[in-house]
Coordinates of C-alpha atoms and ligand atoms in Angstrom, one line a residue:
M1 CA 104.8 -136.6 -15.6
R2 CA 104.8 -136.1 -19.1
N3 CA 108.7 -135.5 -19.7
H4 CA 109.0 -139.2 -21.0
D5 CA 106.1 -138.3 -23.7
V6 CA 107.7 -135.1 -24.5
A7 CA 111.1 -136.7 -25.0
E8 CA 109.8 -139.7 -27.1
L9 CA 108.5 -136.6 -29.0
L10 CA 111.7 -134.7 -29.3
D11 CA 113.4 -137.9 -30.2
K12 CA 110.7 -139.2 -32.6
M13 CA 111.6 -135.2 -34.9
A14 CA 115.6 -135.6 -34.7
Q15 CA 115.2 -139.3 -36.0
A16 CA 112.3 -138.0 -39.2
S17 CA 114.6 -135.1 -39.2
E18 CA 117.6 -137.7 -39.9
A19 CA 115.7 -139.7 -42.2
A20 CA 114.6 -137.0 -44.3
G21 CA 118.0 -135.6 -44.7
E22 CA 117.7 -132.6 -42.7
D23 CA 120.3 -130.3 -41.2
R24 CA 122.5 -132.5 -38.9
F25 CA 122.2 -129.4 -36.3
K26 CA 118.8 -129.3 -36.0
V27 CA 119.1 -133.4 -35.5
I28 CA 121.5 -132.3 -32.2
A29 CA 119.2 -129.7 -30.9
Y30 CA 115.9 -131.9 -30.7
R31 CA 118.3 -135.1 -29.5
R32 CA 119.7 -132.7 -26.7
A33 CA 116.3 -131.1 -25.6
S34 CA 115.4 -134.7 -25.4
T35 CA 118.1 -135.5 -22.9
V36 CA 117.6 -132.6 -20.6
I37 CA 113.7 -133.2 -20.6
R38 CA 114.3 -137.2 -20.0
N39 CA 116.3 -136.2 -17.0
M40 CA 115.6 -133.1 -15.5
E41 CA 113.8 -133.8 -12.1
Q42 CA 111.2 -130.7 -13.1
D43 CA 107.6 -131.5 -14.6
V44 CA 107.5 -130.4 -17.9
E45 CA 104.1 -129.9 -18.2
E46 CA 104.1 -127.3 -15.4
L47 CA 107.4 -125.5 -16.9
W48 CA 104.7 -125.3 -19.8
K49 CA 101.8 -124.0 -18.2
Q50 CA 103.8 -121.5 -16.5
G51 CA 105.0 -120.7 -19.9
Q52 CA 108.6 -120.8 -18.7
L53 CA 109.2 -123.9 -21.6
E54 CA 112.5 -122.0 -22.8
E55 CA 113.8 -121.7 -19.2
I56 CA 115.1 -125.4 -19.9
K57 CA 118.4 -126.1 -21.1
Y58 CA 118.5 -126.5 -25.2
V59 CA 115.0 -125.3 -25.5
G60 CA 115.1 -122.8 -27.5
N61 CA 111.8 -121.1 -29.0
A62 CA 111.5 -123.2 -31.9
I63 CA 111.4 -126.5 -29.7
A64 CA 109.1 -124.7 -27.2
K65 CA 106.7 -124.2 -29.8
K66 CA 106.6 -127.5 -30.9
I67 CA 106.5 -128.9 -27.2
D68 CA 103.7 -126.3 -26.8
E69 CA 101.5 -127.4 -29.9
Y70 CA 102.2 -131.4 -28.7
L71 CA 101.1 -130.8 -25.1
T72 CA 97.7 -128.7 -26.5
T73 CA 96.8 -130.3 -28.8
G74 CA 98.4 -134.2 -28.3
K75 CA 99.8 -134.1 -32.0
L76 CA 102.9 -132.1 -33.6
E77 CA 102.0 -131.3 -37.5
A78 CA 105.4 -131.0 -38.4
L79 CA 106.6 -134.4 -37.2
E80 CA 103.4 -136.0 -39.1
K81 CA 104.7 -134.0 -42.3
M82 CA 108.7 -135.1 -42.0
E83 CA 107.1 -138.8 -41.3
K84 CA 105.6 -138.7 -44.8
K85 CA 108.6 -137.7 -46.4
V86 CA 110.2 -140.8 -45.0
P87 CA 109.8 -144.2 -46.7
T88 CA 107.3 -146.5 -44.5
G89 CA 110.0 -148.6 -42.1
A90 CA 112.9 -146.4 -42.5
L91 CA 112.6 -145.3 -38.9
E92 CA 112.2 -148.4 -37.5
L93 CA 115.4 -149.9 -39.5
M94 CA 117.5 -146.7 -37.4
K95 CA 116.9 -148.7 -34.5
V96 CA 119.3 -151.1 -35.7
P97 CA 122.9 -150.2 -34.6
G98 CA 124.7 -149.7 -37.9
I99 CA 122.0 -148.2 -40.3
G100 CA 121.9 -144.1 -40.6
P101 CA 119.5 -142.3 -42.6
K102 CA 121.3 -142.9 -45.7
T103 CA 121.1 -147.2 -45.7
A104 CA 117.2 -146.8 -44.0
Y105 CA 116.0 -144.6 -46.9
K106 CA 117.5 -146.9 -49.6
L107 CA 116.7 -150.4 -47.7
A108 CA 113.1 -149.2 -47.3
Q109 CA 112.8 -147.5 -51.1
N110 CA 114.6 -149.4 -53.0
Y111 CA 114.6 -152.8 -51.6
H112 CA 111.2 -153.1 -49.6
V113 CA 112.7 -153.6 -46.5
K114 CA 109.8 -152.4 -44.2
S115 CA 111.0 -153.6 -40.6
V116 CA 113.2 -155.2 -38.9
D117 CA 111.6 -158.6 -39.5
D118 CA 112.4 -158.1 -43.1
L119 CA 115.7 -157.2 -42.8
R120 CA 116.2 -160.0 -40.9
V121 CA 114.9 -162.5 -43.7
G122 CA 116.8 -160.1 -46.3
L123 CA 120.0 -160.7 -44.6
A124 CA 119.9 -164.6 -43.6
S125 CA 118.7 -165.3 -47.4
G126 CA 121.8 -163.0 -48.5
A127 CA 119.3 -160.6 -50.7
L128 CA 120.8 -157.7 -48.6
T129 CA 124.0 -158.5 -49.5
E130 CA 124.4 -156.2 -52.6
A131 CA 122.6 -153.6 -51.0
V132 CA 124.6 -153.1 -47.9
G133 CA 128.5 -155.4 -48.5
E134 CA 129.6 -158.2 -47.0
V135 CA 130.5 -157.0 -43.7
M136 CA 128.0 -155.0 -43.1
A137 CA 125.2 -157.8 -43.7
K138 CA 127.1 -159.8 -40.9
R139 CA 127.5 -157.4 -38.4
L140 CA 123.9 -156.4 -39.0
A141 CA 122.6 -159.6 -38.6
G142 CA 124.5 -159.7 -35.7
E143 CA 122.8 -156.6 -34.3
V144 CA 119.0 -158.2 -35.7
E145 CA 119.8 -161.0 -33.6
K146 CA 120.6 -159.0 -30.6
M147 CA 117.4 -157.0 -30.5
K148 CA 115.4 -160.3 -30.5
E149 CA 117.0 -161.2 -27.5
G150 CA 116.2 -157.9 -25.9
G151 CA 116.7 -154.3 -26.8
S152 CA 114.2 -152.2 -26.7
R153 CA 112.2 -152.9 -23.5
M154 CA 109.3 -150.6 -22.3
L155 CA 108.8 -149.3 -18.5
L156 CA 106.2 -151.4 -16.6
V157 CA 104.2 -148.2 -16.7
E158 CA 104.4 -147.4 -20.5
A159 CA 102.8 -151.3 -21.1
F160 CA 100.6 -150.5 -18.5
N161 CA 99.1 -147.6 -19.8
L162 CA 99.2 -149.0 -23.3
A163 CA 97.4 -152.0 -22.1
A164 CA 94.4 -150.1 -20.0
M165 CA 94.0 -147.6 -23.2
L166 CA 93.4 -151.1 -25.3
V167 CA 91.5 -152.8 -22.3
A168 CA 88.9 -150.1 -22.2
Y169 CA 89.2 -149.9 -26.1
F170 CA 88.2 -153.4 -26.3
E171 CA 85.6 -153.2 -23.3
E172 CA 83.8 -150.8 -25.1
K173 CA 83.0 -152.9 -28.1
G174 CA 81.8 -155.7 -25.4
I175 CA 85.4 -157.9 -25.5
D176 CA 86.5 -159.0 -22.6
V177 CA 90.4 -159.4 -22.4
E178 CA 93.3 -160.4 -20.1
P179 CA 96.6 -159.0 -19.9
A180 CA 99.5 -162.2 -19.9
G181 CA 103.2 -162.3 -20.5
S182 CA 105.6 -160.3 -18.2
L183 CA 102.9 -156.9 -17.9
R184 CA 100.8 -159.5 -15.8
R185 CA 103.9 -160.9 -13.9
G186 CA 104.6 -156.6 -12.7
A187 CA 108.0 -156.9 -14.2
N188 CA 110.3 -153.9 -14.2
T189 CA 110.5 -153.4 -18.0
V190 CA 108.1 -155.3 -20.6
G191 CA 109.3 -156.8 -24.3
D192 CA 105.8 -156.8 -26.0
I193 CA 102.5 -156.9 -24.7
D194 CA 100.5 -160.2 -24.4
I195 CA 96.7 -160.1 -24.4
L196 CA 94.1 -163.4 -24.6
T197 CA 90.7 -163.2 -25.1
T198 CA 87.8 -166.3 -25.5
D199 CA 85.9 -163.5 -28.0
A200 CA 86.5 -164.4 -32.0
K201 CA 85.0 -160.8 -32.5
A202 CA 87.9 -159.1 -31.0
S203 CA 90.3 -160.1 -34.2
E204 CA 88.3 -157.8 -36.4
A205 CA 88.2 -154.9 -33.2
F206 CA 92.2 -155.2 -32.4
V207 CA 93.4 -154.6 -36.5
S208 CA 91.2 -151.6 -36.2
Y209 CA 92.5 -150.3 -33.5
P210 CA 93.4 -146.6 -34.0
M211 CA 96.7 -146.9 -32.6
V212 CA 97.7 -149.6 -34.6
D213 CA 100.8 -149.1 -37.1
R214 CA 101.2 -152.3 -39.0
V215 CA 99.5 -155.7 -38.9
I216 CA 102.0 -158.2 -38.2
E217 CA 100.3 -161.8 -38.5
R218 CA 97.2 -162.2 -38.7
G219 CA 95.8 -165.8 -37.8
P220 CA 92.7 -167.4 -36.5
T221 CA 93.8 -167.3 -33.0
R222 CA 96.8 -164.8 -32.9
V223 CA 97.3 -161.5 -34.7
S224 CA 100.3 -159.2 -33.8
V225 CA 100.6 -155.6 -34.3
F226 CA 103.0 -153.1 -34.1
L227 CA 101.6 -150.0 -32.5
K228 CA 102.3 -146.4 -33.4
T229 CA 104.3 -146.2 -30.3
G230 CA 106.5 -149.1 -31.4
T231 CA 105.1 -151.7 -29.1
Q232 CA 104.1 -155.0 -30.4
V233 CA 101.2 -156.0 -29.1
D234 CA 100.2 -160.3 -29.4
L235 CA 96.4 -161.2 -29.0
R236 CA 95.6 -164.9 -28.6
I237 CA 91.7 -165.6 -29.0
V238 CA 91.7 -169.3 -27.1
K239 CA 88.1 -171.6 -26.5
K240 CA 86.6 -170.9 -23.2
D241 CA 87.0 -174.1 -21.8
E242 CA 90.9 -173.6 -22.4
L243 CA 91.9 -170.2 -21.0
G244 CA 93.5 -171.5 -17.5
A245 CA 95.9 -173.4 -19.2
A246 CA 96.6 -170.5 -21.6
L247 CA 96.5 -167.8 -19.3
I248 CA 99.0 -169.8 -17.5
Y249 CA 101.0 -170.7 -20.4
F250 CA 101.1 -166.8 -21.8
T251 CA 101.1 -165.1 -18.7
G252 CA 104.9 -167.0 -18.1
S253 CA 107.3 -167.1 -17.4
K254 CA 108.9 -169.8 -19.6
Q255 CA 111.0 -171.1 -16.8
H256 CA 107.6 -171.1 -14.5
N257 CA 106.5 -172.7 -17.0
I258 CA 108.5 -175.4 -17.5
E259 CA 108.1 -176.5 -13.8
L260 CA 104.9 -176.6 -14.3
R261 CA 105.3 -178.8 -17.3
N262 CA 107.6 -181.1 -15.5
L263 CA 105.2 -181.6 -12.5
A264 CA 102.5 -182.5 -14.8
I265 CA 105.2 -184.7 -16.2
E266 CA 105.9 -187.0 -13.1
K267 CA 102.0 -187.7 -12.4
G268 CA 101.5 -188.8 -15.9
W269 CA 99.9 -186.1 -17.7
K270 CA 101.4 -183.0 -20.1
L271 CA 100.5 -179.2 -19.6
N272 CA 100.4 -177.2 -22.5
E273 CA 98.7 -173.9 -23.5
Y274 CA 95.1 -175.7 -24.3
A275 CA 95.2 -178.1 -21.1
L276 CA 96.5 -180.3 -18.0
A277 CA 95.5 -183.9 -19.8
D278 CA 96.5 -187.3 -19.6
A279 CA 99.4 -188.2 -21.4
K280 CA 98.6 -191.4 -22.9
T281 CA 94.5 -191.1 -23.3
G282 CA 94.9 -187.1 -23.9
K283 CA 91.5 -187.1 -21.7
V284 CA 91.6 -183.0 -19.9
V285 CA 92.5 -182.8 -16.1
A286 CA 92.1 -178.9 -15.6
S287 CA 92.0 -176.4 -18.1
K288 CA 88.8 -173.8 -17.6
T289 CA 90.7 -171.6 -14.8
E290 CA 94.2 -171.5 -13.8
E291 CA 93.2 -172.2 -10.4
E292 CA 91.8 -175.7 -11.3
V293 CA 95.1 -176.1 -13.2
Y294 CA 97.1 -175.3 -10.1
S295 CA 95.2 -177.0 -7.8
K296 CA 95.1 -180.7 -9.9
L297 CA 99.1 -180.1 -9.9
G298 CA 98.9 -180.0 -6.3
L299 CA 99.5 -176.9 -5.8
E300 CA 98.2 -173.4 -4.4
F301 CA 97.4 -171.0 -6.8
I302 CA 100.7 -169.0 -7.5
P303 CA 100.3 -164.8 -8.2
P304 CA 101.3 -164.0 -11.2
E305 CA 104.5 -161.7 -10.0
L306 CA 106.0 -164.8 -8.3
R307 CA 105.9 -167.0 -11.6
E308 CA 109.6 -166.3 -12.3
A309 CA 111.3 -169.9 -10.9
R310 CA 112.5 -168.9 -7.7
G311 CA 111.0 -171.3 -5.6
E312 CA 107.1 -170.1 -5.9
V313 CA 106.2 -173.9 -7.1
E314 CA 108.1 -175.6 -4.4
A315 CA 106.7 -173.6 -2.2
A316 CA 102.7 -173.8 -3.4
K317 CA 103.7 -177.3 -3.1
E318 CA 104.2 -177.0 0.5
G319 CA 101.5 -174.7 1.3
K320 CA 104.5 -171.6 2.3
L321 CA 103.1 -169.2 -0.5
P322 CA 103.7 -165.7 1.1
H323 CA 100.5 -163.6 1.4
L324 CA 101.8 -160.7 -1.1
V325 CA 101.3 -157.2 0.2
E326 CA 98.7 -155.1 -1.5
V327 CA 98.4 -151.4 -2.9
D328 CA 95.1 -151.3 -0.3
D329 CA 97.5 -152.5 2.8
L330 CA 99.3 -149.4 2.5
R331 CA 98.2 -146.5 4.9
G332 CA 100.8 -144.1 3.9
D333 CA 103.5 -142.8 1.6
L334 CA 106.4 -141.5 2.8
Q335 CA 107.9 -140.7 -0.2
M336 CA 106.8 -137.7 -2.1
H337 CA 107.9 -133.9 -3.0
S338 CA 105.9 -130.6 -3.3
T339 CA 106.4 -127.4 -4.9
W340 CA 108.7 -126.6 -1.9
S341 CA 111.7 -128.1 -3.7
D342 CA 111.3 -130.1 -7.2
G343 CA 107.6 -131.2 -6.9
S344 CA 104.8 -129.5 -8.8
A345 CA 102.1 -129.0 -6.9
E346 CA 101.4 -127.3 -3.5
L347 CA 101.6 -129.0 0.0
E348 CA 98.1 -129.4 0.0
R349 CA 96.4 -130.5 -3.3
M350 CA 99.2 -133.4 -2.8
A351 CA 97.9 -133.9 0.5
R352 CA 94.2 -133.7 -0.4
V353 CA 95.0 -136.3 -3.5
A354 CA 96.7 -138.4 -1.3
M355 CA 93.7 -138.4 1.3
E356 CA 91.0 -139.2 -1.2
S357 CA 93.1 -142.1 -2.4
G358 CA 92.6 -143.4 1.2
Y359 CA 95.8 -142.8 3.0
E360 CA 96.0 -142.0 6.9
Y361 CA 99.4 -140.0 6.3
I362 CA 102.1 -139.0 4.4
A363 CA 105.2 -137.4 4.6
F364 CA 106.8 -134.7 2.6
T365 CA 110.3 -135.4 1.6
D366 CA 111.3 -132.3 0.0
H367 CA 115.2 -131.8 -0.7
S368 CA 117.7 -130.7 1.7
V369 CA 119.6 -127.3 0.6
S370 CA 122.4 -129.5 -1.5
V371 CA 120.6 -130.4 -4.2
G372 CA 120.6 -126.8 -5.7
I373 CA 119.2 -128.2 -8.9
A374 CA 116.4 -129.7 -7.0
N375 CA 115.9 -126.2 -5.2
G376 CA 116.9 -128.3 -2.0
L377 CA 115.7 -126.3 1.5
S378 CA 117.5 -124.6 3.8
E379 CA 117.3 -124.9 7.6
E380 CA 115.0 -121.5 7.3
R381 CA 112.8 -122.6 4.5
F382 CA 112.1 -126.0 6.2
R383 CA 111.1 -124.0 9.3
R384 CA 108.3 -121.9 7.2
Q385 CA 107.5 -125.3 5.6
W386 CA 106.8 -127.0 9.0
K387 CA 104.6 -123.9 9.7
A388 CA 102.8 -124.7 6.6
I389 CA 102.5 -128.5 7.4
D390 CA 100.8 -127.7 10.9
E391 CA 97.8 -125.8 9.4
L392 CA 97.1 -128.0 7.3
N393 CA 97.3 -130.6 10.2
D394 CA 94.7 -128.7 11.3
K395 CA 92.7 -128.5 8.3
L396 CA 93.1 -131.7 7.6
K397 CA 92.7 -133.7 10.9
P398 CA 92.7 -136.5 11.3
F399 CA 94.7 -136.8 8.0
R400 CA 98.2 -136.0 9.4
V401 CA 101.0 -134.5 7.3
L402 CA 104.7 -135.9 8.1
K403 CA 107.5 -133.4 8.4
A404 CA 110.0 -135.0 6.2
V405 CA 113.7 -134.8 4.2
E406 CA 115.0 -136.2 1.7
A407 CA 118.6 -135.4 3.4
E408 CA 121.7 -135.7 0.2
V409 CA 124.6 -137.8 1.1
R410 CA 127.6 -135.2 0.1
S411 CA 130.3 -136.9 -1.5
D412 CA 131.9 -137.5 2.4
G413 CA 129.2 -139.0 3.6
S414 CA 128.1 -135.7 6.0
L415 CA 124.7 -135.0 5.8
D416 CA 123.4 -131.0 5.1
F417 CA 122.1 -130.6 8.6
D418 CA 122.9 -131.4 12.3
R419 CA 121.2 -133.8 14.4
E420 CA 119.6 -131.2 16.4
F421 CA 117.5 -129.8 13.6
F422 CA 116.8 -133.2 12.3
D423 CA 115.1 -134.1 15.4
Q424 CA 112.2 -131.8 14.3
F425 CA 111.5 -133.5 11.6
D426 CA 108.2 -136.8 12.3
I427 CA 110.8 -138.9 9.7
V428 CA 114.4 -138.5 7.5
G429 CA 115.5 -140.3 4.4
A430 CA 118.8 -139.9 3.0
S431 CA 119.3 -140.9 -0.4
I432 CA 122.4 -140.5 -2.7
H433 CA 122.2 -138.7 -5.5
Q434 CA 125.4 -136.6 -5.6
A435 CA 128.8 -138.0 -6.7
Y436 CA 127.5 -140.9 -7.6
K437 CA 130.5 -142.0 -10.0
Q438 CA 133.1 -142.7 -7.0
P439 CA 134.5 -146.0 -6.2
P440 CA 132.0 -148.4 -4.9
E441 CA 134.0 -148.7 -1.5
K442 CA 133.3 -145.0 -1.0
L443 CA 129.9 -145.2 -2.2
T444 CA 128.7 -148.5 0.3
E445 CA 130.7 -145.8 2.9
R446 CA 128.5 -143.5 2.2
A447 CA 125.3 -145.6 2.7
V448 CA 126.6 -147.1 5.7
M449 CA 127.3 -143.7 7.2
A450 CA 123.8 -142.3 6.5
L451 CA 122.3 -145.7 7.8
E452 CA 124.5 -145.3 10.9
H453 CA 123.5 -141.5 11.5
P454 CA 121.3 -141.6 14.5
S455 CA 118.7 -139.0 13.0
V456 CA 117.9 -141.5 9.7
D457 CA 115.4 -143.7 9.3
I458 CA 115.4 -144.2 6.0
L459 CA 117.8 -145.2 2.9
F460 CA 115.9 -144.4 -0.2
H461 CA 116.4 -145.6 -3.2
P462 CA 119.5 -147.3 -2.3
T463 CA 120.9 -148.0 -5.3
N464 CA 120.0 -144.2 -7.5
R465 CA 119.9 -146.5 -10.8
I466 CA 117.6 -145.1 -13.9
I467 CA 116.3 -148.2 -15.9
G468 CA 116.6 -147.6 -19.5
R469 CA 119.8 -144.4 -18.6
R470 CA 122.2 -145.7 -15.7
D471 CA 123.1 -148.9 -13.7
G472 CA 122.7 -148.9 -9.9
N473 CA 125.6 -147.7 -7.7
P474 CA 127.8 -150.6 -7.8
L475 CA 127.4 -150.3 -3.5
D476 CA 127.8 -153.4 -1.6
L477 CA 123.8 -154.1 -1.5
R478 CA 125.1 -156.9 1.4
K479 CA 126.6 -154.5 3.6
V480 CA 123.6 -152.0 3.2
I481 CA 121.8 -154.7 4.0
Q482 CA 123.8 -155.7 7.4
T483 CA 124.1 -151.9 8.0
A484 CA 120.2 -151.4 7.9
K485 CA 119.6 -154.5 10.0
D486 CA 121.8 -153.7 12.6
N487 CA 120.5 -150.3 13.4
G488 CA 117.1 -151.4 13.3
K489 CA 116.9 -148.6 10.2
L490 CA 114.5 -149.0 6.7
L491 CA 115.1 -149.8 2.9
E492 CA 113.0 -148.1 0.6
I493 CA 111.4 -150.0 -2.8
D494 CA 111.0 -146.1 -4.8
G495 CA 107.8 -146.8 -6.6
A496 CA 109.1 -144.3 -9.5
P497 CA 108.7 -146.4 -12.3
N498 CA 112.2 -145.7 -13.9
R499 CA 113.6 -146.2 -10.4
L500 CA 111.7 -149.8 -8.9
D501 CA 114.7 -149.5 -6.3
L502 CA 115.7 -151.3 -4.4
D503 CA 114.9 -154.1 -6.9
E504 CA 113.2 -157.1 -6.5
V505 CA 116.4 -159.7 -5.8
W506 CA 117.7 -156.9 -3.4
A507 CA 114.5 -156.1 -1.5
K508 CA 114.1 -160.1 -0.8
R509 CA 117.2 -160.6 0.3
A510 CA 116.6 -157.4 3.3
M511 CA 113.6 -158.7 4.1
Q512 CA 114.9 -162.2 4.4
E513 CA 117.4 -160.4 6.6
G514 CA 114.5 -159.0 8.6
V515 CA 115.1 -155.7 7.3
K516 CA 112.2 -154.0 6.9
L517 CA 111.0 -151.8 4.0
V518 CA 108.8 -149.1 2.7
V519 CA 107.3 -148.6 -0.7
D520 CA 106.8 -145.1 -1.7
S521 CA 105.8 -143.0 -4.6
D522 CA 108.6 -140.6 -4.6
A523 CA 105.4 -138.5 -6.7
H524 CA 106.5 -135.2 -7.9
S525 CA 102.9 -134.4 -8.8
P526 CA 99.7 -135.4 -7.9
G527 CA 99.0 -138.1 -10.6
E528 CA 102.0 -139.8 -10.0
L529 CA 101.1 -140.5 -6.4
K530 CA 99.3 -143.8 -7.6
N531 CA 103.1 -145.0 -9.1
V532 CA 103.2 -146.9 -5.5
Q533 CA 101.5 -149.7 -7.7
F534 CA 104.8 -150.2 -9.4
G535 CA 106.1 -150.0 -5.8
I536 CA 103.9 -153.1 -4.7
A537 CA 104.5 -154.5 -8.0
V538 CA 108.4 -154.9 -6.8
A539 CA 107.1 -155.7 -3.3
R540 CA 105.3 -158.4 -4.4
R541 CA 108.0 -160.1 -7.0
A542 CA 110.3 -159.7 -4.0
W543 CA 108.0 -161.7 -1.6
L544 CA 106.9 -159.1 0.9
E545 CA 103.7 -159.6 2.9
A546 CA 102.2 -156.2 4.5
K547 CA 104.1 -156.9 7.9
D548 CA 107.9 -156.7 5.8
V549 CA 106.0 -153.1 4.9
A550 CA 106.5 -150.3 7.0
N551 CA 104.2 -147.9 5.7
T552 CA 101.6 -150.9 6.4
L553 CA 101.4 -149.8 9.8
P554 CA 99.3 -147.6 11.4
L555 CA 100.4 -144.2 12.4
R556 CA 101.2 -144.9 15.9
D557 CA 103.3 -147.7 15.1
L558 CA 104.8 -146.8 12.6
L559 CA 106.4 -143.3 14.4
K560 CA 107.5 -146.0 17.1
L561 CA 109.4 -147.8 14.5
V562 CA 111.0 -144.5 13.6
A563 CA 111.1 -142.7 16.8
Ligands
DGT601 P1 109.0 -160.0 -22.7 O1 107.6 -159.7 -23.4 O2 110.1 -160.0 -23.0 O3 109.0 -158.8 -21.5 O4 108.8 -161.2 -21.6 P2 107.6 -162.2 -21.8 O5 107.8 -163.2 -20.5 O6 106.0 -161.7 -21.6 O7 107.4 -163.3 -23.2 P3 107.3 -163.4 -24.6 O8 106.0 -162.5 -24.6 O9 107.9 -163.9 -25.4 O10 105.8 -164.6 -24.0 C1 104.7 -164.7 -23.2 C2 104.2 -165.8 -22.5 O11 104.1 -167.2 -23.0 C3 105.8 -166.4 -21.8 O12 105.9 -165.3 -20.5 C4 105.7 -167.4 -21.7 C5 105.0 -167.9 -22.8 N1 105.7 -168.4 -24.2 C6 105.9 -168.0 -25.3 N2 106.8 -168.4 -26.4 C7 106.8 -169.9 -25.1 C8 108.3 -170.7 -25.9 O13 108.8 -171.2 -26.4 N3 108.0 -172.1 -24.4 C9 106.9 -171.6 -23.2 N4 107.2 -172.6 -22.2 N5 106.7 -170.2 -22.9 C10 106.7 -169.7 -23.6
CA602 CA1 105.5 -160.3 -23.7
CA603 CA1 104.7 -162.2 -26.7
ZN604 ZN1 115.7 -138.7 -4.3

């Protein structure tokens, strides 16, 4: 799905037009179209292929042409031209709340402020007080500080894709690099990308990477750049003998490192990015591999996803770390959509791709009728779909396509069909999309009603959060978990990269309560089937083992579980 890319492109058009002093309505038009495309469930690429771009709300002829150019060529000439009119740095400055296009232009053009870092320095030294005025200078200093702390983080999938391209680029040049930081820990969002190498050639190769926008810093052991996406990437060049210690250090988390360091101190050693060494003599105890360092500290190897100071050091000491679930443990995927509702691919294409990825079964969970915007299915249309699924199953045997549904939990907690109809599905999932602004008690009641409904097997993406856009519904998740437990129902970890819902904290709690989870892709196109890997990252960060995840079961056992 390229919706995110296209939305970003339109945002950039909006920004560049704004900074270049273009007509205000144009700017608004780009923003509106961007918002719609970012949030819609249909695949923009699919609409484009069908020549239906202008069917999208707020996409007129002019914007449709730009999207077409971008999807055809991967570029947009108008944007490139526009960006040339804008002084370097102005776009980055506009990311600071309080800096509009005029101020950005002035700072970049007349005061040589080319980045947020320049701005920070300029504000701190008082050099920019005249330019923006005293009150504004104070306010901006505060904003810049806030941005440093978090600000714009990317989704795990974005960091993953950028890092994969970088790794491939280095590989082509015969240079080995290892991702570290929050990306390696599989965090939901990533601030910047950290990579490690032992190859000194990497520095030169890195600064000539075509996607680099600006080199922030270049030293013998550290090179930092901004990519054209605005992403910061930090490359560290470390000694071969010190790779293990460096990997631990730069994988973090900071809090995990602190716990390790304290453990080292207890043993009369010190631990830093170079080595675990004797505190007095400096003699190296371990440094080459992570395994050695952990082992000398008396710990089992701790998988990166667990390195969050959530009890993993204690568990590793006692040899009680979980044997974490892996993508390969999954035998099927229990949430995906086809062209019957809002997916972009036919049943058969989705099924074949799933089959090739090694699954034994999948479930199509097209929406039920009350989700009008997602083309939800009536009973009549489901019956027809079942026929198609029966035929497909004959064709793809022994692979099994399950009949399922993503049943909307309506605003009063009821579902679209009666029990008799539901019982003809193999699996029934329930979701709350509509009326999510109800008060917390009402939302909780709806989730509880769904889980108590005799036909429902799974509660999909329980909080309905969209990362970066809206927080999860303020449900009483303790009560939801308790209800799932009491009724033997499943809770989902939805692997769609902007959902990752349940999150790791609640998924772990559900597991500790004995509730089983399912990890799904929620794919709306074949390419999205591999999004289960991000759901698995959440599952691992939640300490889940294969036995805690229902779709690791062989089909027969799974069907028993949901019977
Ligand atoms: P992010 O980029 O905000 O998503 O999170 P991280 O965890 O990737 O953090 P980052 O990029 O600032 O640093 C990467 C790792 O390097 C971090 O997880 C631990 C280590 N590290 C960085 N700075 C420090 C520090 O001041 N103290 C300690 N103990 N470790 C640090
Ligand atoms: Ca990082
Ligand atoms: Ca970093
Ligand atoms: Zn859904």
